[in-house]
Short mmCIF file of C-alpha atoms in Angstrom, two decimals:
data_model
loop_
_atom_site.label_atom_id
_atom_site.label_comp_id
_atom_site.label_asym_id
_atom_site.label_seq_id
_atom_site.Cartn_x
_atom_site.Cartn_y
_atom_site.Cartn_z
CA UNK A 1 -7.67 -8.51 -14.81
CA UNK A 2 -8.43 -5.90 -12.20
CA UNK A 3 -5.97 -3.84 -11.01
CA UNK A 4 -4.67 -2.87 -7.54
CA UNK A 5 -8.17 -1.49 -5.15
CA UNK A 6 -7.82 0.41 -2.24
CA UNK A 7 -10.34 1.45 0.45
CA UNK A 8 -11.74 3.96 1.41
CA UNK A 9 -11.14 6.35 -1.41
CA UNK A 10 -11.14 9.02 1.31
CA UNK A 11 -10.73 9.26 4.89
CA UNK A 12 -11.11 11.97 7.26
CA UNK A 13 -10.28 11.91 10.98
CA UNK A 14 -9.33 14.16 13.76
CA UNK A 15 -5.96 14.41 15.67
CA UNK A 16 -4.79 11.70 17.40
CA UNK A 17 -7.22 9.26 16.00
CA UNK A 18 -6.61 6.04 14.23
CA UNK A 19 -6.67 5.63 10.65
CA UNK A 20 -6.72 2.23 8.66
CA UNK A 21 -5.98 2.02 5.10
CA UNK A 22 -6.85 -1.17 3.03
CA UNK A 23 -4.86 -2.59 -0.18
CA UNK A 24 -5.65 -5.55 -2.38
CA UNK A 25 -2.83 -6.19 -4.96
CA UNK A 26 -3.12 -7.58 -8.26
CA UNK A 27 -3.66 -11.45 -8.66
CA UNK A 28 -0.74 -13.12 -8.17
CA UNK A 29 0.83 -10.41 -7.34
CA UNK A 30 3.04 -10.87 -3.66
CA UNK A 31 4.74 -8.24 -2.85
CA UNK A 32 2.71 -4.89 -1.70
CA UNK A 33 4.42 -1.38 -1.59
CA UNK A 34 3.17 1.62 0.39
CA UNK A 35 3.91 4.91 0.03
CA UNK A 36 3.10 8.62 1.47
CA UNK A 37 2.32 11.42 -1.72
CA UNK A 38 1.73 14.91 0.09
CA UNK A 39 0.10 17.56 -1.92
CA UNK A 40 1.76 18.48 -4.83
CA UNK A 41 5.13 16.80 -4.28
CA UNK A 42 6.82 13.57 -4.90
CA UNK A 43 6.30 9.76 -3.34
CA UNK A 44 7.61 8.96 0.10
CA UNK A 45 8.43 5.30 0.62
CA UNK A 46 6.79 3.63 3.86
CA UNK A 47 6.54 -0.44 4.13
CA UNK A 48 7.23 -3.16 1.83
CA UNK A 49 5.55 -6.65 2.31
CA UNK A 50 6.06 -9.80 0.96
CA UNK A 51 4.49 -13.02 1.68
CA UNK A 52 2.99 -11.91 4.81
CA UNK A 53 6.09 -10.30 6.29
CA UNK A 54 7.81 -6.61 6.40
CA UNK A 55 10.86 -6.56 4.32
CA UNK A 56 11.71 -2.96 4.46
CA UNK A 57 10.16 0.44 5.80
CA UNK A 58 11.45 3.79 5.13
CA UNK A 59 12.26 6.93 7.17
CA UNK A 60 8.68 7.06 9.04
CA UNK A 61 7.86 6.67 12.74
CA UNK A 62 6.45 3.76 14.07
CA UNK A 63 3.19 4.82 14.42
CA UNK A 64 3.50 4.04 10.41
CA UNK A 65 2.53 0.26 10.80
CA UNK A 66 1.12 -2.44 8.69
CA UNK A 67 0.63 -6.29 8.02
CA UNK A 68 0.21 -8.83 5.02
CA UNK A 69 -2.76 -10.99 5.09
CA UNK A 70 -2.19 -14.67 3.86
CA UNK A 71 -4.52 -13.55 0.85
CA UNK A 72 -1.63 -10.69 0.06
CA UNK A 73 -4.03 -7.92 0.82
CA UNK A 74 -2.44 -5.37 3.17
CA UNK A 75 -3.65 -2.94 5.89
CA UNK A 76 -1.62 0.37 6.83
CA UNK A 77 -2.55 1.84 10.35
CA UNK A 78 -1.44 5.09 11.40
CA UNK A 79 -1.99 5.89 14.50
CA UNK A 80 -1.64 9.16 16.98
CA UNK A 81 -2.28 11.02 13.83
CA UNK A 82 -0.47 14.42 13.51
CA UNK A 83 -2.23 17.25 10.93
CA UNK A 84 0.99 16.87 8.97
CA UNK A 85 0.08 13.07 8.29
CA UNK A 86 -2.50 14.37 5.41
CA UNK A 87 -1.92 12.91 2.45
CA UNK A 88 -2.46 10.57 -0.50
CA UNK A 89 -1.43 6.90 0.32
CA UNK A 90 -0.67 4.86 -2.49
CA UNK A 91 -0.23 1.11 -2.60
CA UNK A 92 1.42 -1.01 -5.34
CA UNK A 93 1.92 -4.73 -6.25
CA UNK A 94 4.43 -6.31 -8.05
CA UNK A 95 4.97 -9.58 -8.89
CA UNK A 96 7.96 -10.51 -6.74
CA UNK A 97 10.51 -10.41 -3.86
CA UNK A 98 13.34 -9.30 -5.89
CA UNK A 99 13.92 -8.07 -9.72
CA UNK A 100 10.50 -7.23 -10.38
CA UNK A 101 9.84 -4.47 -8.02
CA UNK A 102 11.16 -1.82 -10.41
CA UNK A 103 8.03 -2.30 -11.86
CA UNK A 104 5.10 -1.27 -9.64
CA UNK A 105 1.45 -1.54 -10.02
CA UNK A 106 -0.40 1.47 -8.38
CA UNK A 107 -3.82 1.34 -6.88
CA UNK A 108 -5.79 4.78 -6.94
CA UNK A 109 -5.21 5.82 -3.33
CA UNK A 110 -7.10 6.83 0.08
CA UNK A 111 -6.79 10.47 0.62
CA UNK A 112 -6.37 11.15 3.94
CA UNK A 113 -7.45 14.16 5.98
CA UNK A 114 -6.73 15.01 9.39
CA UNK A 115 -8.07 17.70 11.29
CA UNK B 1 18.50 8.41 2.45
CA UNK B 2 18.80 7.92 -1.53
CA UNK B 3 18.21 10.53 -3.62
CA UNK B 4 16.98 11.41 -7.04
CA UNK B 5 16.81 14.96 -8.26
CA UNK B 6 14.96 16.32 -11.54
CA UNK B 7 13.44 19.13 -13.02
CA UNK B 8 10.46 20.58 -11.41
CA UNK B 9 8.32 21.68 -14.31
CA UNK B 10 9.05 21.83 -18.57
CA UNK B 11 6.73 23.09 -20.90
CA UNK B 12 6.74 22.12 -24.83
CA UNK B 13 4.47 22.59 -27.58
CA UNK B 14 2.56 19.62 -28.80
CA UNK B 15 4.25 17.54 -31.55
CA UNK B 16 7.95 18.31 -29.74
CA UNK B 17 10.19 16.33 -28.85
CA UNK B 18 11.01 16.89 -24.75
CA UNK B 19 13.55 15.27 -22.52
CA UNK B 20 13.30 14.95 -18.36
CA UNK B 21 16.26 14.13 -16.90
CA UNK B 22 16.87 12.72 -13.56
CA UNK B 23 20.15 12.13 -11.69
CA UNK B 24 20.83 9.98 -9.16
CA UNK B 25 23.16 8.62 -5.97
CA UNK B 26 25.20 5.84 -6.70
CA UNK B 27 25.38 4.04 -3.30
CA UNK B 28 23.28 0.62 -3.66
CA UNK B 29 21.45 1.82 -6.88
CA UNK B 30 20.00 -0.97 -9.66
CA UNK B 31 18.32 0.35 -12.21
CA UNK B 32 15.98 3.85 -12.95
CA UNK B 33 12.55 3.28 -13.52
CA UNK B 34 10.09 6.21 -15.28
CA UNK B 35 6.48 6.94 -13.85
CA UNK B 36 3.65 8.87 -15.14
CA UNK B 37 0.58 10.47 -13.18
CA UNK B 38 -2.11 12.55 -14.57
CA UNK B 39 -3.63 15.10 -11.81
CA UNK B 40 -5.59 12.84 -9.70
CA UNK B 41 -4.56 9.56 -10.71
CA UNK B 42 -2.07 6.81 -9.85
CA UNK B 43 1.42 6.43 -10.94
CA UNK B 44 1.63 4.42 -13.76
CA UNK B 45 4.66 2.23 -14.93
CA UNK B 46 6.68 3.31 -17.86
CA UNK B 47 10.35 1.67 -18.08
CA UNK B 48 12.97 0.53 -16.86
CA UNK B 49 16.39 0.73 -17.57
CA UNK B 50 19.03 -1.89 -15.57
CA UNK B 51 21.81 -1.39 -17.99
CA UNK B 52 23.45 1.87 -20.15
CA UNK B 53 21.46 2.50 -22.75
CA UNK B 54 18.54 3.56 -24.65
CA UNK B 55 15.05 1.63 -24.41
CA UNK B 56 12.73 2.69 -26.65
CA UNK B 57 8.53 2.15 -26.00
CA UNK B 58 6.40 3.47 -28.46
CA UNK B 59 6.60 7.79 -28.11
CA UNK B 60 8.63 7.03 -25.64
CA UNK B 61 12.41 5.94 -24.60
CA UNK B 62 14.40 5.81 -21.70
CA UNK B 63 18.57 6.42 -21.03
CA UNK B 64 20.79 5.59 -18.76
CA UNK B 65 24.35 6.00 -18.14
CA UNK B 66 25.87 4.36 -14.98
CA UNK B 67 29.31 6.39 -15.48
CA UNK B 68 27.55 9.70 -15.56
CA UNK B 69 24.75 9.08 -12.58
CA UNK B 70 22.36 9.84 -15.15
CA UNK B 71 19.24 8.99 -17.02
CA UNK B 72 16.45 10.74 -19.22
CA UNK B 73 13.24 9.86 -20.26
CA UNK B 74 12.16 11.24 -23.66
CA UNK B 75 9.07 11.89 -25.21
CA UNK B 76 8.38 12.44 -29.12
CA UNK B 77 5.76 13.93 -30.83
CA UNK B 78 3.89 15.22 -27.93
CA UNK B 79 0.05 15.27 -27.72
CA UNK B 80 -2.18 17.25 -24.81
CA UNK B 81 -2.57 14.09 -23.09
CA UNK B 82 0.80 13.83 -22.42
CA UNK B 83 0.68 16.79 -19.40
CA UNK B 84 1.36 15.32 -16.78
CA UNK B 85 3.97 14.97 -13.43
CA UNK B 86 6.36 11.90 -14.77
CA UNK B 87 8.72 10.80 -11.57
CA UNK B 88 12.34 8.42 -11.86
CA UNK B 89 12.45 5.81 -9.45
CA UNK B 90 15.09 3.48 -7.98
CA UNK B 91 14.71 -0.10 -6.01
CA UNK B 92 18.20 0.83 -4.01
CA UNK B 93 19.30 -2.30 -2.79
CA UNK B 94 15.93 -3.76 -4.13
CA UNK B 95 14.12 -3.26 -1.09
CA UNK B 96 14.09 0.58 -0.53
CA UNK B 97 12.34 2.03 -3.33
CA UNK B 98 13.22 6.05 -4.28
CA UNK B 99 11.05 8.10 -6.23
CA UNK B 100 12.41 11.69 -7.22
CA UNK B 101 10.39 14.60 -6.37
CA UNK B 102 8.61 14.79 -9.82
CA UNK B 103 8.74 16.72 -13.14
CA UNK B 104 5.18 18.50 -13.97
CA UNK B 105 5.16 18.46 -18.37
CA UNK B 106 3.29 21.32 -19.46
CA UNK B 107 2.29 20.25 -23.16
CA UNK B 108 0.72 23.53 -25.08
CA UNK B 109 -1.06 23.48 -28.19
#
C-alpha cells in the first residue's frame, strides 16, 4: 500500500511569490492534515480537510490556503510569501472525520525555501 | 491555543530503560498520541492513549493520567536506532490537532 506522497520534495522561491504544495493521502484515506515544522522545532497545525471541505485551520494567516480535490488529494498555497514562511510542510491522512485522527499518516514533506 | 509541554532533549545509554513525559491543557483535550521522527524523516505514529492507563507496544508503552494532566511514553531496552525527536500530540476537540514542541532522545552506546 503506498503511503502518503507529496510534491515537490523541495521548493525554493523568492519573497512575495506563490508557492503550491501537493498531497496525496493514503487510499481510502479522507481526511488530509497539514502542518508547518520550522527548523529544529516542533509541528504547527495549519488546515484540516475532509471530503472536499475545510473543517478546521489553526493560528495562520490567510494567505495559508488550501482545497480537497474529489480524489482526496490536497493542494496548500501560500501566497505573499514572507522569509519567515521557510519550512518543512508535512501532510497526513487518516482514515476519518472523527476518532481516527489521533492517528496520522505522514507523507515525507516539501521543504520550502524562501529568499 | 492548546498546549503541550515536554522535555527538550534526554540522553540514555543503549539497553536503558527511558521515559518522556509530556503534560498537557485540559480544556477540550481527548486523548495523547506519541510520534517518532528520525532526522530527516516524517513523523511516524506510535500510540494512543484515550483512557488512564498504560498501553504497551512492543519496546514501547504509553501512560496517561487524566487527573494529573499527564502522560509518558516509555521506551525499554534501547538500541541506537532509537535516537530520535519523539513529539505528544492531542486532537483537542478532534479537529485542532496539538503537537508539543518535541523531545530529541540521545541513545549512546
Amino acid at each position: 500500500e503506498a503511503g502518503v506522497t507529496q510534491s515537490p520534495t523541495h521548493l525554493i522561491k523568492t519573497r512575495g511569490q506563490q508557492a503550491t504544495l501537493r498531497c496525496s493521502p493514503i487510499s481510502g484515506h479522507t481526511s488530509v492534515y497539514w502542518y508547518q515544522q520550522a527548523l529544529g522545532l516542533g509541528l504547527q497545525f495549519l488546515l484540516w480537510y475532509d471530503e472536499g471541505e475545510e473543517r478546521n485551520r489553526g493560528n495562520f494567516p490567510p494567505r495559508f490556503s488550501g482545497r480537497q480535490f474529489p480524489n482526496y488529494s490536497s493542494e496548500l498555497n501560500v501566497n505573499a510569501l514572507e522569509l519567515e514562511d521557510s519550512a518543512l510542510y508535512l501532510c497526513a491522512s487518516s482514515i476519518a472525520r472523527q476518532g481516527s485522527s489521533y492517528e496520522q499518516y505522514f507523507g515525507p514533506g516539501t521543504r520550502l525555501t524562501v529568499t | 491555543g492548546q498546549s503541550l509541554e515536554q522535555p527538550s532533549e534526554v540522553t540514555a545509554v543503549e539497553g536503558a530503560i527511558v521515559q518522556i513525559n509530556c503534560t498537557y491543557q485540559t480544556s477540550g483535550f481527548y486523548g495523547l498520541s506519541w510520534y517518532q521522527q528520525h532526522d530527516g524523516g516524517a513523523p511516524t505514529f506510535l500510540s494512543y492513549n484515550a483512557l488512564d492507563g498504560l498501553e504497551e507496544t512492543g519496546r514501547f508503552s504509553s501512560f496517561l493520567s487524566r487527573s494529573d494532566s499527564y502522560g509518558y511514553l516509555l521506551l525499554q531496552e534501547l538500541q541506537m536506532k532509537d535516537s530520535a525527536s519523539y513529539f505528544c500530540a492531542s486532537p483537542y476537540n478532534f479537529n485542532k490537532f496539538y503537537f508539543g514542541s518535541g523531545t530529541k532522545l540521545n541513545v549512546k552506546p
